[in-house]
Short mmCIF file of C-alpha atoms in Angstrom, two decimals:
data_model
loop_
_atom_site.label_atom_id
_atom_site.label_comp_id
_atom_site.label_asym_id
_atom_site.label_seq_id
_atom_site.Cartn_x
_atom_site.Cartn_y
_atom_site.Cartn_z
CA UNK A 1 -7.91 -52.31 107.70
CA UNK A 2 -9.98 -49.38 108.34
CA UNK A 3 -10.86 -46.57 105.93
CA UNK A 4 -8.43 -44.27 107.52
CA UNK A 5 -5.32 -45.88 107.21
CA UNK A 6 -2.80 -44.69 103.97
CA UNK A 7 -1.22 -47.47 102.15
CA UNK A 8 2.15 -46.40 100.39
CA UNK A 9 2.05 -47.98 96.64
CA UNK A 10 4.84 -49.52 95.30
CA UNK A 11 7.56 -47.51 93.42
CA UNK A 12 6.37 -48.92 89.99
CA UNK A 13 2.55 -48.37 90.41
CA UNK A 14 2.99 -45.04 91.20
CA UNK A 15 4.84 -44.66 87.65
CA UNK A 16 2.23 -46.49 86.08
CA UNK A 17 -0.32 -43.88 87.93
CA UNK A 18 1.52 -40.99 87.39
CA UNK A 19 1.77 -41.79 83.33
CA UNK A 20 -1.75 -42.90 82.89
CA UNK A 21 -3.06 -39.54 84.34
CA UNK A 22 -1.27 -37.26 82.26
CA UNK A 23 -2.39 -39.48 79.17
CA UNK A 24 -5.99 -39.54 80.40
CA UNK A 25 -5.40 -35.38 80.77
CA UNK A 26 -3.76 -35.38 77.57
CA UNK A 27 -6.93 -37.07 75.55
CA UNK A 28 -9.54 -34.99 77.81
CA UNK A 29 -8.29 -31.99 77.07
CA UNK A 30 -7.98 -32.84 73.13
CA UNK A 31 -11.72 -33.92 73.59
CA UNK A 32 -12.56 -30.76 75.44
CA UNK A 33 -10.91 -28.52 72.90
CA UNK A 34 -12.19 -30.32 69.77
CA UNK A 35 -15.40 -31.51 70.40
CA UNK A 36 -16.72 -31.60 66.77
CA UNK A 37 -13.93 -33.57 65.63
CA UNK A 38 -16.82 -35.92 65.19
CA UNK A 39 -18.18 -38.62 67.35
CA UNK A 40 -16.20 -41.42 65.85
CA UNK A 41 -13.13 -39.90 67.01
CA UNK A 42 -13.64 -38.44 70.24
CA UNK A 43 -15.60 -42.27 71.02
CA UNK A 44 -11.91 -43.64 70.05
CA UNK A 45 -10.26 -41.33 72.33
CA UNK A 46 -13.09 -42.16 75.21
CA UNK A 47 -12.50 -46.03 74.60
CA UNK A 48 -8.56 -45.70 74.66
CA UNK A 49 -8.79 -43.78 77.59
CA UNK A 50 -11.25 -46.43 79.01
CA UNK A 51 -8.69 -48.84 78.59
CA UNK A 52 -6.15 -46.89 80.25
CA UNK A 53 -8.04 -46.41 83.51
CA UNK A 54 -9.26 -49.94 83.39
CA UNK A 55 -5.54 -50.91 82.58
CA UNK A 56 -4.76 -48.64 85.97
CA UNK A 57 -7.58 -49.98 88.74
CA UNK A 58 -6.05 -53.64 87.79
CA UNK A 59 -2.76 -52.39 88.43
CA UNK A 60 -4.06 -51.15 91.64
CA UNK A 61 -6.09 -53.95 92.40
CA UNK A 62 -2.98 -56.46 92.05
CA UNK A 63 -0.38 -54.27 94.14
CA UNK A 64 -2.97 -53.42 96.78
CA UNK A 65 -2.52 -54.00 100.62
CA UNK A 66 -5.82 -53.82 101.22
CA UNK A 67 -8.11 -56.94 101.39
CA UNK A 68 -8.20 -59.50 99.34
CA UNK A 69 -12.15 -58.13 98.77
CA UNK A 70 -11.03 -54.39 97.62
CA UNK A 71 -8.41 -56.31 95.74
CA UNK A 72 -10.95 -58.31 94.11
CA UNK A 73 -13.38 -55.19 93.19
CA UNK A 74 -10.47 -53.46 91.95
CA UNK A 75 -9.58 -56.12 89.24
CA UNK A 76 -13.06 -56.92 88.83
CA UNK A 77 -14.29 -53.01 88.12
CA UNK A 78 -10.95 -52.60 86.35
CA UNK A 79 -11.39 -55.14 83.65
CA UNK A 80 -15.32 -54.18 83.19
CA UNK A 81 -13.87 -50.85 82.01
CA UNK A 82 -11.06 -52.40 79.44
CA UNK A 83 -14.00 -54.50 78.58
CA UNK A 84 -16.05 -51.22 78.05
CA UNK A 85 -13.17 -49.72 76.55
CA UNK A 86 -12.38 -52.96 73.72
CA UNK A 87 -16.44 -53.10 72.68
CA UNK A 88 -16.07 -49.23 72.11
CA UNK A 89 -13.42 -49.37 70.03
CA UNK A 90 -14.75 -52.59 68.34
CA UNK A 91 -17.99 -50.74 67.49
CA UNK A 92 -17.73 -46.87 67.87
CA UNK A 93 -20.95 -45.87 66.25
CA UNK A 94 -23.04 -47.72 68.39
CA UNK A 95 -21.48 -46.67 71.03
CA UNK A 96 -21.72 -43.29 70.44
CA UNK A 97 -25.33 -43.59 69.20
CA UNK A 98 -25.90 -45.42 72.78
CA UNK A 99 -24.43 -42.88 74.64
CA UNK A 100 -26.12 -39.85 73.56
CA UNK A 101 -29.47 -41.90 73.88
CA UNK A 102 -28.43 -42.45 77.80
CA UNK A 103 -27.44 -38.76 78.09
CA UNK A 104 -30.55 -37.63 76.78
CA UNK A 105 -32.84 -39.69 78.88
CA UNK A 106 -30.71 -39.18 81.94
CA UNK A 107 -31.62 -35.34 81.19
CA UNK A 108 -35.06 -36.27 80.24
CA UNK A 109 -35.57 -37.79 83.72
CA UNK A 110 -33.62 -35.62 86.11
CA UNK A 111 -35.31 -32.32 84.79
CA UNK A 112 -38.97 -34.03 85.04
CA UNK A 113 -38.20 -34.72 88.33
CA UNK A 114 -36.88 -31.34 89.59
CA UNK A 115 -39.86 -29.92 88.37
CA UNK A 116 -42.07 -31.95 89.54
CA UNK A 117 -40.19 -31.53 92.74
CA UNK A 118 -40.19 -27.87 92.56
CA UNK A 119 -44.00 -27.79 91.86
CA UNK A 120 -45.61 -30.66 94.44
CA UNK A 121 -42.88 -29.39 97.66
CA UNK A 122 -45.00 -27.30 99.98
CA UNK A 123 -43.88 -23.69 101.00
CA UNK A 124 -42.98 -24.78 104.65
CA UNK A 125 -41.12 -27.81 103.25
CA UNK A 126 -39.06 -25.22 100.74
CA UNK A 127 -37.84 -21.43 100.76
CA UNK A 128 -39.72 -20.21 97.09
CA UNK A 129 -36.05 -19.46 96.29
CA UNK A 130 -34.95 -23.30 96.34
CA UNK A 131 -38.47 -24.12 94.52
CA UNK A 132 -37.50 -21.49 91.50
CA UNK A 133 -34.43 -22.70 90.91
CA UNK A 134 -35.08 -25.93 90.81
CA UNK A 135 -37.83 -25.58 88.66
CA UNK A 136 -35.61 -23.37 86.27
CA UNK A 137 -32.43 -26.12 86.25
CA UNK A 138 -35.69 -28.58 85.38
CA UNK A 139 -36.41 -26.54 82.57
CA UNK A 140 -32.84 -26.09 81.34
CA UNK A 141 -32.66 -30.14 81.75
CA UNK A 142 -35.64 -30.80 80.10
CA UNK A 143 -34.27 -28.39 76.91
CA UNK A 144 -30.95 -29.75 76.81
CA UNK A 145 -32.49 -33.82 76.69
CA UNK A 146 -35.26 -33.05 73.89
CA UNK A 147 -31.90 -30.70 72.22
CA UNK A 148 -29.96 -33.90 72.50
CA UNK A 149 -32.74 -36.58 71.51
CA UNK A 150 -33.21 -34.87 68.85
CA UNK A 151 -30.26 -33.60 67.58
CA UNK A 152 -27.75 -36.08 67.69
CA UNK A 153 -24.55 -34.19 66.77
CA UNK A 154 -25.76 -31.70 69.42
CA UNK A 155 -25.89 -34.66 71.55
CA UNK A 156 -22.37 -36.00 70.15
CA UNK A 157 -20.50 -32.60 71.58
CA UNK A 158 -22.50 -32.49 74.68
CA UNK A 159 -21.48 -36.11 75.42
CA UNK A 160 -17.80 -35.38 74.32
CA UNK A 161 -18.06 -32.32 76.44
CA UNK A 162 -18.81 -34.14 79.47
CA UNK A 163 -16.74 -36.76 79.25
CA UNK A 164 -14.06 -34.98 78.70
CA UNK A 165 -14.52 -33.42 81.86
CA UNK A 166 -14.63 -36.68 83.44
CA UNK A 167 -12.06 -37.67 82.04
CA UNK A 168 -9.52 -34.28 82.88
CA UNK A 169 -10.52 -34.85 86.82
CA UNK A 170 -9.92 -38.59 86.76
CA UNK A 171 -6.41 -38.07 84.91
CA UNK A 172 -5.83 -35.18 87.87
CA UNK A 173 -6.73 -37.88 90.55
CA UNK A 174 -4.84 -40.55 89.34
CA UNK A 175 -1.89 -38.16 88.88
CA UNK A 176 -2.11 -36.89 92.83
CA UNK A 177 -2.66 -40.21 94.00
CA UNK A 178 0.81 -41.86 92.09
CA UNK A 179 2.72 -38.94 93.11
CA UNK A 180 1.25 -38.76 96.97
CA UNK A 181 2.29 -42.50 96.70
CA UNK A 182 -1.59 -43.71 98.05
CA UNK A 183 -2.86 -46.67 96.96
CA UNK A 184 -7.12 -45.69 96.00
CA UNK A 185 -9.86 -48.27 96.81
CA UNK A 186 -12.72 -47.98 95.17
CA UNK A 187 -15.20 -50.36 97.43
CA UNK A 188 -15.06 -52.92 99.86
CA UNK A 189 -12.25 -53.21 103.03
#
């Protein structure tokens, strides 16, 4: 099946779709608004959410025309994320103690390299505007990852922050896709 063609989901995943969405906009936009609430609780509401997009790709995965390959994926990336999801809930201060710490050196990394990207490109290979801001969004990086490394309930909100973001434009997509009635791959054909 190519990548163009539209599969029509079933009646009942759509439902299913349609109802995890608005719960996964629901709990982002109680993360977004309360981001202090403390880490323990937003990392609840992350890990029930988890399940409940894990709990949808399976769904998916099972009522899916596609190939028995995307099929697979689906399952297979579907239950990684309830598994995610179950270890989060089983043990929410690691987790959120983990998280920041990836956060952090994600930040860490990608604002060392813009700079150093910003200060080894040549001027023919670059406009000097490109160069400065790329230096300057290395800078803000580089602030934000020693802020959050070192500052963990900094880091806690920031993370929060983020993934409730994440979280409100995965809900959205889910939502569009039950009510367009399109069945979503994720890989394979």
């Amino acid at each position: 099946m190519s990548d163009s063609q539209v599969v029509t989901a079933p009646k009942w995943l759509r439902i299913v779709q349609i109802t995890i969405g608005v719960a996964a906009i629901i709990l982002s936009i109680f993360i977004i608004v309360s981001p202090k609430l403390g880490g323990i609780t937003a990392i609840s509401m992350v890990a029930i959410t988890l399940l409940i997009v894990g709990i949808e790709r399976i769904a998916s995965g099972i009522s899916s025309r596609y190939s028995k390959r995307s099929r697979v994926i689906n399952i297979g990336l579907g239950a990684v994320v309830v598994l995610f999801g179950i270890f989060t809930l089983a043990n929410p201060s690691g987790s959120i103690n983990f998280m920041v710490l990836l956060v952090g050196l994600a930040l860490l990394i990608n604002g060392i390299v813009r700079i150093v990207d910003a200060l080894i490109k040549k001027k023919y290979e670059d406009n000097q505007a490109n160069k400065i801001f790329r230096l300057i969004v290395g800078i803000i990086s580089v602030a934000i990852a020693i802020l959050t490394l070192a500052s963990p309930g900094f880091g806690v909100i920031l993370v929060a922050l983020v993934v409730g973001i994440a979280l409100l434009i995965n809900g959205i997509e889910i939502i569009v896709a039950g009510i367009r009635g399109q069945s979503k791959r994720i890989l394979g054909k």
